[in-house]
C-alpha cells in the first residue's frame, strides 16, 4: 500500500514535475523564489558575473535585502551595498529593499513574496522562517543561490520528516520563543539534521502569525532543513493582505503521511525559558538563572522583533526604567513594524524607559554593529544563536530568551522570569 505524503514531499514532487518523491531521493527542482542579502549577496553576484553569459532566469523571482550591515558600518559594507544596487539595476530586479526596510525574513513575507507550497531558497540559514506559511524554504550557500538564479533550478535531497505535535495552552508571558527553546532543548542541535520539521497541534494553531514565524525561524537550530506549519485561515489572511488580495491553495500533509519521528509536547506548565551559551540547546527555566547579571538586553532580529514582540516588551517596561548600567537596544524587524509601533506609542515607551531604538536591520545579532559585545560582557537577547563570538568578543556571553524575559531582565539587571515584574 502506497503511503501518503508530507508537505515537504508534496512541494518537492511538484517542483520536480514528479508524481511523488521519497525521502532520500535526489531531485532537480524548479525554485519559485531566491533571496540574497548584503552579506551573502556579493559572492552570489560575483559568481553570476563569472558565467560565460551572465544571466538571471527571472528577475521577478529574486529579492535582495540590505539588512545585515545597514547603515553601512565600514567601507566594505558600503561597497557591498553599492554592488547589489548596481546589480539590481543592471538585471531589472524590482525586489531590492534598501537600508531601513527591515530584516530579510520579515520583509520577504511582509511584501507578499511568499505563497503556500512554494519552494524558496535564500542565501541565509534562517530562510526556513517562511515555512510558517506552508512553504518549503531553506538556506543555501551563495554559489548555490547563484546557480538557482541563473538556471531557475537546484538539486535537493528529499528530507525525512519529523512531526512535532504540541498541546495545551501557553501561560501569560510564556511565548512561542519559550516553546521553541524548550523543543530545541529536548531535540538537541543535531536531533533533526536534514529533516523537514512539521509543527502541529492545538497550541500551534492558537499562535499568531508572528509567533509561528519565531517557531519556524529556529527550526534550523535543531539541524532541520526546514520548518513547516500547515497554513490556516490566519496565515492565509496575512498573505492575502500582503499580496494585495490574492487567493492561495495551501499544501497539506496526507492523514497517512509517514514521519521518521514524532514528538509530543504538553505546554500547560511550561515556564519562560533561557538558552545558556554557547548553544541554543542549553535550555533552562529563567528562574534557575536569576543570579546571572546582564550588561545588555537586546530585542531584535528575524526571530523576535515583530509587532507582537514589541507590544509585550512595552507592556513590561511601561512606566518603569531600565536598570542603570544595563544597555537595552530595540531594533524593529521592519519599517512597517516600526511605523505601527510609533502609532501605538510603543517606541515612546522604550525611549522613556531608557532603551535605545535603532533602525530596522540585523544589528548586533551577527556581531555586525549597533550593540556588539566587549570581553566579559553578558547579553540577554531575543536572537536565535548564542555561539561563541556571535555578537562580538569571543569572551562575551549570550543568553537567548523571549521579548518578555529580555524586557524583565533589563529592568532588574539580571536574568528574570517576566512574571516576577509584571504589574
PDB file of C-alpha atoms in Angstrom, residues 86-290:
ATOM      1  CA  UNK A  86      24.104  48.214  -9.321  1.00  0.00           C
ATOM      2  CA  UNK A  87      23.348  44.530  -9.944  1.00  0.00           C
ATOM      3  CA  UNK A  88      19.627  45.067  -9.333  1.00  0.00           C
ATOM      4  CA  UNK A  89      19.556  47.977 -11.776  1.00  0.00           C
ATOM      5  CA  UNK A  90      21.522  46.076 -14.436  1.00  0.00           C
ATOM      6  CA  UNK A  91      19.298  42.984 -14.362  1.00  0.00           C
ATOM      7  CA  UNK A  92      15.975  44.714 -13.776  1.00  0.00           C
ATOM      8  CA  UNK A  93      15.413  43.368 -10.271  1.00  0.00           C
ATOM      9  CA  UNK A  94      12.492  45.263  -8.779  1.00  0.00           C
ATOM     10  CA  UNK A  95      12.667  43.470  -5.439  1.00  0.00           C
ATOM     11  CA  UNK A  96      15.524  45.479  -3.941  1.00  0.00           C
ATOM     12  CA  UNK A  97      14.909  46.538  -0.346  1.00  0.00           C
ATOM     13  CA  UNK A  98      17.474  49.069   0.762  1.00  0.00           C
ATOM     14  CA  UNK A  99      18.640  50.070   4.232  1.00  0.00           C
ATOM     15  CA  UNK A 100      15.959  50.643   6.806  1.00  0.00           C
ATOM     16  CA  UNK A 101      13.324  48.479   5.118  1.00  0.00           C
ATOM     17  CA  UNK A 102      13.930  45.665   7.575  1.00  0.00           C
ATOM     18  CA  UNK A 103      15.321  42.202   8.177  1.00  0.00           C
ATOM     19  CA  UNK A 104      15.082  39.939   5.131  1.00  0.00           C
ATOM     20  CA  UNK A 105      12.967  37.261   6.822  1.00  0.00           C
ATOM     21  CA  UNK A 106      10.367  39.829   7.820  1.00  0.00           C
ATOM     22  CA  UNK A 107      10.438  41.812   4.581  1.00  0.00           C
ATOM     23  CA  UNK A 108      10.003  38.851   2.205  1.00  0.00           C
ATOM     24  CA  UNK A 109       6.627  37.624   3.547  1.00  0.00           C
ATOM     25  CA  UNK A 110       5.510  41.120   4.555  1.00  0.00           C
ATOM     26  CA  UNK A 111       5.921  42.339   0.972  1.00  0.00           C
ATOM     27  CA  UNK A 112       3.870  39.495  -0.484  1.00  0.00           C
ATOM     28  CA  UNK A 113       6.549  37.248  -1.982  1.00  0.00           C
ATOM     29  CA  UNK A 114       5.692  34.081  -0.047  1.00  0.00           C
ATOM     30  CA  UNK A 115       2.910  31.682  -1.022  1.00  0.00           C
ATOM     31  CA  UNK A 116       1.945  28.293   0.423  1.00  0.00           C
ATOM     32  CA  UNK A 117       3.531  25.412  -1.464  1.00  0.00           C
ATOM     33  CA  UNK A 118       6.435  27.468  -2.778  1.00  0.00           C
ATOM     34  CA  UNK A 119       9.997  26.165  -2.983  1.00  0.00           C
ATOM     35  CA  UNK A 120      12.151  29.030  -1.705  1.00  0.00           C
ATOM     36  CA  UNK A 121      15.910  29.210  -1.300  1.00  0.00           C
ATOM     37  CA  UNK A 122      17.727  32.013   0.429  1.00  0.00           C
ATOM     38  CA  UNK A 123      21.404  32.659   0.980  1.00  0.00           C
ATOM     39  CA  UNK A 124      20.804  32.794   4.723  1.00  0.00           C
ATOM     40  CA  UNK A 125      20.329  29.898   7.126  1.00  0.00           C
ATOM     41  CA  UNK A 126      17.127  31.287   8.652  1.00  0.00           C
ATOM     42  CA  UNK A 127      15.251  31.256   5.348  1.00  0.00           C
ATOM     43  CA  UNK A 128      13.252  28.441   6.973  1.00  0.00           C
ATOM     44  CA  UNK A 129      11.207  31.230   8.604  1.00  0.00           C
ATOM     45  CA  UNK A 130       8.883  31.257   5.562  1.00  0.00           C
ATOM     46  CA  UNK A 131       7.741  27.747   6.475  1.00  0.00           C
ATOM     47  CA  UNK A 132       5.296  29.493   8.816  1.00  0.00           C
ATOM     48  CA  UNK A 133       3.186  29.993   5.674  1.00  0.00           C
ATOM     49  CA  UNK A 134       3.384  26.435   4.374  1.00  0.00           C
ATOM     50  CA  UNK A 135       6.346  26.934   2.028  1.00  0.00           C
ATOM     51  CA  UNK A 136       9.403  24.696   1.746  1.00  0.00           C
ATOM     52  CA  UNK A 137      12.037  27.325   2.480  1.00  0.00           C
ATOM     53  CA  UNK A 138      15.677  26.569   3.147  1.00  0.00           C
ATOM     54  CA  UNK A 139      19.035  28.259   3.371  1.00  0.00           C
ATOM     55  CA  UNK A 140      21.747  27.666   0.772  1.00  0.00           C
ATOM     56  CA  UNK A 141      25.239  28.963   0.119  1.00  0.00           C
ATOM     57  CA  UNK A 142      25.957  31.966  -2.071  1.00  0.00           C
ATOM     58  CA  UNK A 143      27.116  29.869  -5.027  1.00  0.00           C
ATOM     59  CA  UNK A 144      24.036  27.630  -4.851  1.00  0.00           C
ATOM     60  CA  UNK A 145      21.939  30.791  -4.835  1.00  0.00           C
ATOM     61  CA  UNK A 146      23.806  31.889  -7.973  1.00  0.00           C
ATOM     62  CA  UNK A 147      23.029  28.561  -9.668  1.00  0.00           C
ATOM     63  CA  UNK A 148      19.358  28.892  -8.762  1.00  0.00           C
ATOM     64  CA  UNK A 149      19.309  32.443 -10.125  1.00  0.00           C
ATOM     65  CA  UNK A 150      20.981  31.504 -13.386  1.00  0.00           C
ATOM     66  CA  UNK A 151      19.033  28.306 -14.079  1.00  0.00           C
ATOM     67  CA  UNK A 152      15.848  28.535 -12.054  1.00  0.00           C
ATOM     68  CA  UNK A 153      16.646  25.072 -10.709  1.00  0.00           C
ATOM     69  CA  UNK A 154      18.628  23.424  -7.950  1.00  0.00           C
ATOM     70  CA  UNK A 155      19.190  19.858  -6.790  1.00  0.00           C
ATOM     71  CA  UNK A 156      17.815  18.640  -3.480  1.00  0.00           C
ATOM     72  CA  UNK A 157      17.875  15.502  -1.411  1.00  0.00           C
ATOM     73  CA  UNK A 158      14.334  14.838  -0.246  1.00  0.00           C
ATOM     74  CA  UNK A 159      14.424  15.062   3.563  1.00  0.00           C
ATOM     75  CA  UNK A 160      12.757  12.793   6.050  1.00  0.00           C
ATOM     76  CA  UNK A 161      10.008  14.489   8.022  1.00  0.00           C
ATOM     77  CA  UNK A 162       9.667  14.891  11.779  1.00  0.00           C
ATOM     78  CA  UNK A 163       6.287  15.670  13.301  1.00  0.00           C
ATOM     79  CA  UNK A 164       6.199  17.794  16.449  1.00  0.00           C
ATOM     80  CA  UNK A 165       2.727  17.951  17.954  1.00  0.00           C
ATOM     81  CA  UNK A 166       2.077  20.484  20.721  1.00  0.00           C
ATOM     82  CA  UNK A 167      -0.932  20.534  23.031  1.00  0.00           C
ATOM     83  CA  UNK A 168      -2.004  22.745  25.908  1.00  0.00           C
ATOM     84  CA  UNK A 169      -2.234  26.468  26.491  1.00  0.00           C
ATOM     85  CA  UNK A 170       0.702  28.825  26.993  1.00  0.00           C
ATOM     86  CA  UNK A 171       0.525  30.845  30.211  1.00  0.00           C
ATOM     87  CA  UNK A 172       0.777  34.638  30.339  1.00  0.00           C
ATOM     88  CA  UNK A 173       4.284  35.817  29.401  1.00  0.00           C
ATOM     89  CA  UNK A 174       5.152  32.340  28.112  1.00  0.00           C
ATOM     90  CA  UNK A 175       5.575  32.668  24.357  1.00  0.00           C
ATOM     91  CA  UNK A 176       6.416  30.750  21.217  1.00  0.00           C
ATOM     92  CA  UNK A 177      10.083  31.640  21.829  1.00  0.00           C
ATOM     93  CA  UNK A 178       9.933  29.778  25.127  1.00  0.00           C
ATOM     94  CA  UNK A 179       8.238  26.886  23.354  1.00  0.00           C
ATOM     95  CA  UNK A 180      10.777  26.573  20.550  1.00  0.00           C
ATOM     96  CA  UNK A 181      13.677  26.850  23.010  1.00  0.00           C
ATOM     97  CA  UNK A 182      12.054  24.085  25.060  1.00  0.00           C
ATOM     98  CA  UNK A 183      11.722  21.931  21.937  1.00  0.00           C
ATOM     99  CA  UNK A 184      15.335  22.547  20.877  1.00  0.00           C
ATOM    100  CA  UNK A 185      16.466  21.715  24.396  1.00  0.00           C
ATOM    101  CA  UNK A 186      14.825  18.312  24.076  1.00  0.00           C
ATOM    102  CA  UNK A 187      15.652  17.568  20.439  1.00  0.00           C
ATOM    103  CA  UNK A 188      19.213  18.942  20.511  1.00  0.00           C
ATOM    104  CA  UNK A 189      21.123  20.898  17.886  1.00  0.00           C
ATOM    105  CA  UNK A 190      21.544  17.803  15.699  1.00  0.00           C
ATOM    106  CA  UNK A 191      18.352  15.963  16.557  1.00  0.00           C
ATOM    107  CA  UNK A 192      16.577  16.928  13.341  1.00  0.00           C
ATOM    108  CA  UNK A 193      19.538  17.000  10.958  1.00  0.00           C
ATOM    109  CA  UNK A 194      18.407  17.457   7.346  1.00  0.00           C
ATOM    110  CA  UNK A 195      14.766  16.845   8.269  1.00  0.00           C
ATOM    111  CA  UNK A 196      11.619  18.753   7.469  1.00  0.00           C
ATOM    112  CA  UNK A 197      10.076  19.560  10.846  1.00  0.00           C
ATOM    113  CA  UNK A 198       6.289  19.911  10.764  1.00  0.00           C
ATOM    114  CA  UNK A 199       4.797  21.735  13.742  1.00  0.00           C
ATOM    115  CA  UNK A 200       1.188  20.865  14.543  1.00  0.00           C
ATOM    116  CA  UNK A 201      -1.339  20.706  17.338  1.00  0.00           C
ATOM    117  CA  UNK A 202      -3.798  22.936  19.167  1.00  0.00           C
ATOM    118  CA  UNK A 203      -1.048  25.103  20.650  1.00  0.00           C
ATOM    119  CA  UNK A 204       0.471  25.852  17.258  1.00  0.00           C
ATOM    120  CA  UNK A 205      -2.950  26.553  15.764  1.00  0.00           C
ATOM    121  CA  UNK A 206      -3.604  29.109  18.512  1.00  0.00           C
ATOM    122  CA  UNK A 207      -0.388  31.014  17.787  1.00  0.00           C
ATOM    123  CA  UNK A 208      -0.386  34.312  15.919  1.00  0.00           C
ATOM    124  CA  UNK A 209       1.457  34.605  12.616  1.00  0.00           C
ATOM    125  CA  UNK A 210       4.247  36.486  14.404  1.00  0.00           C
ATOM    126  CA  UNK A 211       4.651  33.643  16.887  1.00  0.00           C
ATOM    127  CA  UNK A 212       4.641  30.976  14.185  1.00  0.00           C
ATOM    128  CA  UNK A 213       7.463  32.748  12.371  1.00  0.00           C
ATOM    129  CA  UNK A 214       9.526  32.562  15.562  1.00  0.00           C
ATOM    130  CA  UNK A 215       8.985  28.792  15.649  1.00  0.00           C
ATOM    131  CA  UNK A 216       9.962  28.070  12.048  1.00  0.00           C
ATOM    132  CA  UNK A 217      12.838  30.563  12.202  1.00  0.00           C
ATOM    133  CA  UNK A 218      14.572  28.457  14.840  1.00  0.00           C
ATOM    134  CA  UNK A 219      13.936  25.060  13.223  1.00  0.00           C
ATOM    135  CA  UNK A 220      17.440  25.221  11.772  1.00  0.00           C
ATOM    136  CA  UNK A 221      18.838  25.399  15.320  1.00  0.00           C
ATOM    137  CA  UNK A 222      17.963  21.718  15.716  1.00  0.00           C
ATOM    138  CA  UNK A 223      19.581  20.904  12.381  1.00  0.00           C
ATOM    139  CA  UNK A 224      16.401  20.957  10.293  1.00  0.00           C
ATOM    140  CA  UNK A 225      16.402  21.503   6.551  1.00  0.00           C
ATOM    141  CA  UNK A 226      13.192  23.440   7.002  1.00  0.00           C
ATOM    142  CA  UNK A 227      10.376  24.003   9.464  1.00  0.00           C
ATOM    143  CA  UNK A 228       6.783  23.983   8.217  1.00  0.00           C
ATOM    144  CA  UNK A 229       3.415  24.886   9.677  1.00  0.00           C
ATOM    145  CA  UNK A 230       0.346  23.977   7.651  1.00  0.00           C
ATOM    146  CA  UNK A 231      -1.287  27.317   6.772  1.00  0.00           C
ATOM    147  CA  UNK A 232      -4.726  28.069   8.165  1.00  0.00           C
ATOM    148  CA  UNK A 233      -7.079  30.995   7.759  1.00  0.00           C
ATOM    149  CA  UNK A 234      -4.939  33.253   9.930  1.00  0.00           C
ATOM    150  CA  UNK A 235      -1.788  32.672   7.870  1.00  0.00           C
ATOM    151  CA  UNK A 236      -3.658  32.885   4.576  1.00  0.00           C
ATOM    152  CA  UNK A 237      -5.234  36.193   5.599  1.00  0.00           C
ATOM    153  CA  UNK A 238      -1.775  37.621   6.361  1.00  0.00           C
ATOM    154  CA  UNK A 239      -0.540  36.554   2.916  1.00  0.00           C
ATOM    155  CA  UNK A 240      -3.676  37.787   1.184  1.00  0.00           C
ATOM    156  CA  UNK A 241      -3.232  41.248   2.693  1.00  0.00           C
ATOM    157  CA  UNK A 242       0.487  41.263   1.863  1.00  0.00           C
ATOM    158  CA  UNK A 243      -0.093  40.189  -1.748  1.00  0.00           C
ATOM    159  CA  UNK A 244      -2.977  42.542  -2.439  1.00  0.00           C
ATOM    160  CA  UNK A 245      -5.943  40.215  -2.211  1.00  0.00           C
ATOM    161  CA  UNK A 246      -4.602  37.118  -3.966  1.00  0.00           C
ATOM    162  CA  UNK A 247      -6.124  33.759  -3.002  1.00  0.00           C
ATOM    163  CA  UNK A 248      -3.918  30.771  -2.183  1.00  0.00           C
ATOM    164  CA  UNK A 249      -4.158  26.998  -2.291  1.00  0.00           C
ATOM    165  CA  UNK A 250      -2.250  25.541   0.665  1.00  0.00           C
ATOM    166  CA  UNK A 251      -0.451  22.207   0.558  1.00  0.00           C
ATOM    167  CA  UNK A 252      -1.394  19.812   3.347  1.00  0.00           C
ATOM    168  CA  UNK A 253       0.116  16.573   4.586  1.00  0.00           C
ATOM    169  CA  UNK A 254      -1.929  13.435   3.978  1.00  0.00           C
ATOM    170  CA  UNK A 255      -3.540  11.841   7.058  1.00  0.00           C
ATOM    171  CA  UNK A 256      -1.434   8.710   6.480  1.00  0.00           C
ATOM    172  CA  UNK A 257       1.832  10.529   5.732  1.00  0.00           C
ATOM    173  CA  UNK A 258       4.936   8.842   7.116  1.00  0.00           C
ATOM    174  CA  UNK A 259       7.096  10.636   9.683  1.00  0.00           C
ATOM    175  CA  UNK A 260      10.509   9.298  10.620  1.00  0.00           C
ATOM    176  CA  UNK A 261       9.939  10.583  14.147  1.00  0.00           C
ATOM    177  CA  UNK A 262       7.004  12.009  16.089  1.00  0.00           C
ATOM    178  CA  UNK A 263       7.391  14.026  19.290  1.00  0.00           C
ATOM    179  CA  UNK A 264       4.662  15.203  21.656  1.00  0.00           C
ATOM    180  CA  UNK A 265       4.855  18.300  23.872  1.00  0.00           C
ATOM    181  CA  UNK A 266       2.371  19.469  26.520  1.00  0.00           C
ATOM    182  CA  UNK A 267       2.789  23.124  27.488  1.00  0.00           C
ATOM    183  CA  UNK A 268       0.269  23.936  30.220  1.00  0.00           C
ATOM    184  CA  UNK A 269       3.068  24.028  32.806  1.00  0.00           C
ATOM    185  CA  UNK A 270       5.789  25.491  30.571  1.00  0.00           C
ATOM    186  CA  UNK A 271       7.766  28.351  32.149  1.00  0.00           C
ATOM    187  CA  UNK A 272       9.795  31.128  30.486  1.00  0.00           C
ATOM    188  CA  UNK A 273      12.925  29.517  29.062  1.00  0.00           C
ATOM    189  CA  UNK A 274      16.501  30.713  28.537  1.00  0.00           C
ATOM    190  CA  UNK A 275      19.286  29.125  26.473  1.00  0.00           C
ATOM    191  CA  UNK A 276      22.730  29.390  28.055  1.00  0.00           C
ATOM    192  CA  UNK A 277      25.839  29.887  25.923  1.00  0.00           C
ATOM    193  CA  UNK A 278      27.228  28.521  23.759  1.00  0.00           C
ATOM    194  CA  UNK A 279      24.255  26.555  22.374  1.00  0.00           C
ATOM    195  CA  UNK A 280      20.534  27.130  21.749  1.00  0.00           C
ATOM    196  CA  UNK A 281      20.009  23.641  23.217  1.00  0.00           C
ATOM    197  CA  UNK A 282      21.380  24.554  26.676  1.00  0.00           C
ATOM    198  CA  UNK A 283      17.911  25.398  27.923  1.00  0.00           C
ATOM    199  CA  UNK A 284      16.753  26.044  31.483  1.00  0.00           C
ATOM    200  CA  UNK A 285      13.820  27.849  33.112  1.00  0.00           C
ATOM    201  CA  UNK A 286      14.606  31.550  33.530  1.00  0.00           C
ATOM    202  CA  UNK A 287      14.139  31.312  37.305  1.00  0.00           C
ATOM    203  CA  UNK A 288      17.130  28.950  37.554  1.00  0.00           C
ATOM    204  CA  UNK A 289      19.431  31.621  36.088  1.00  0.00           C
ATOM    205  CA  UNK A 290      18.317  34.551  38.239  1.00  0.00           C
TER     206      UNK A 290
END
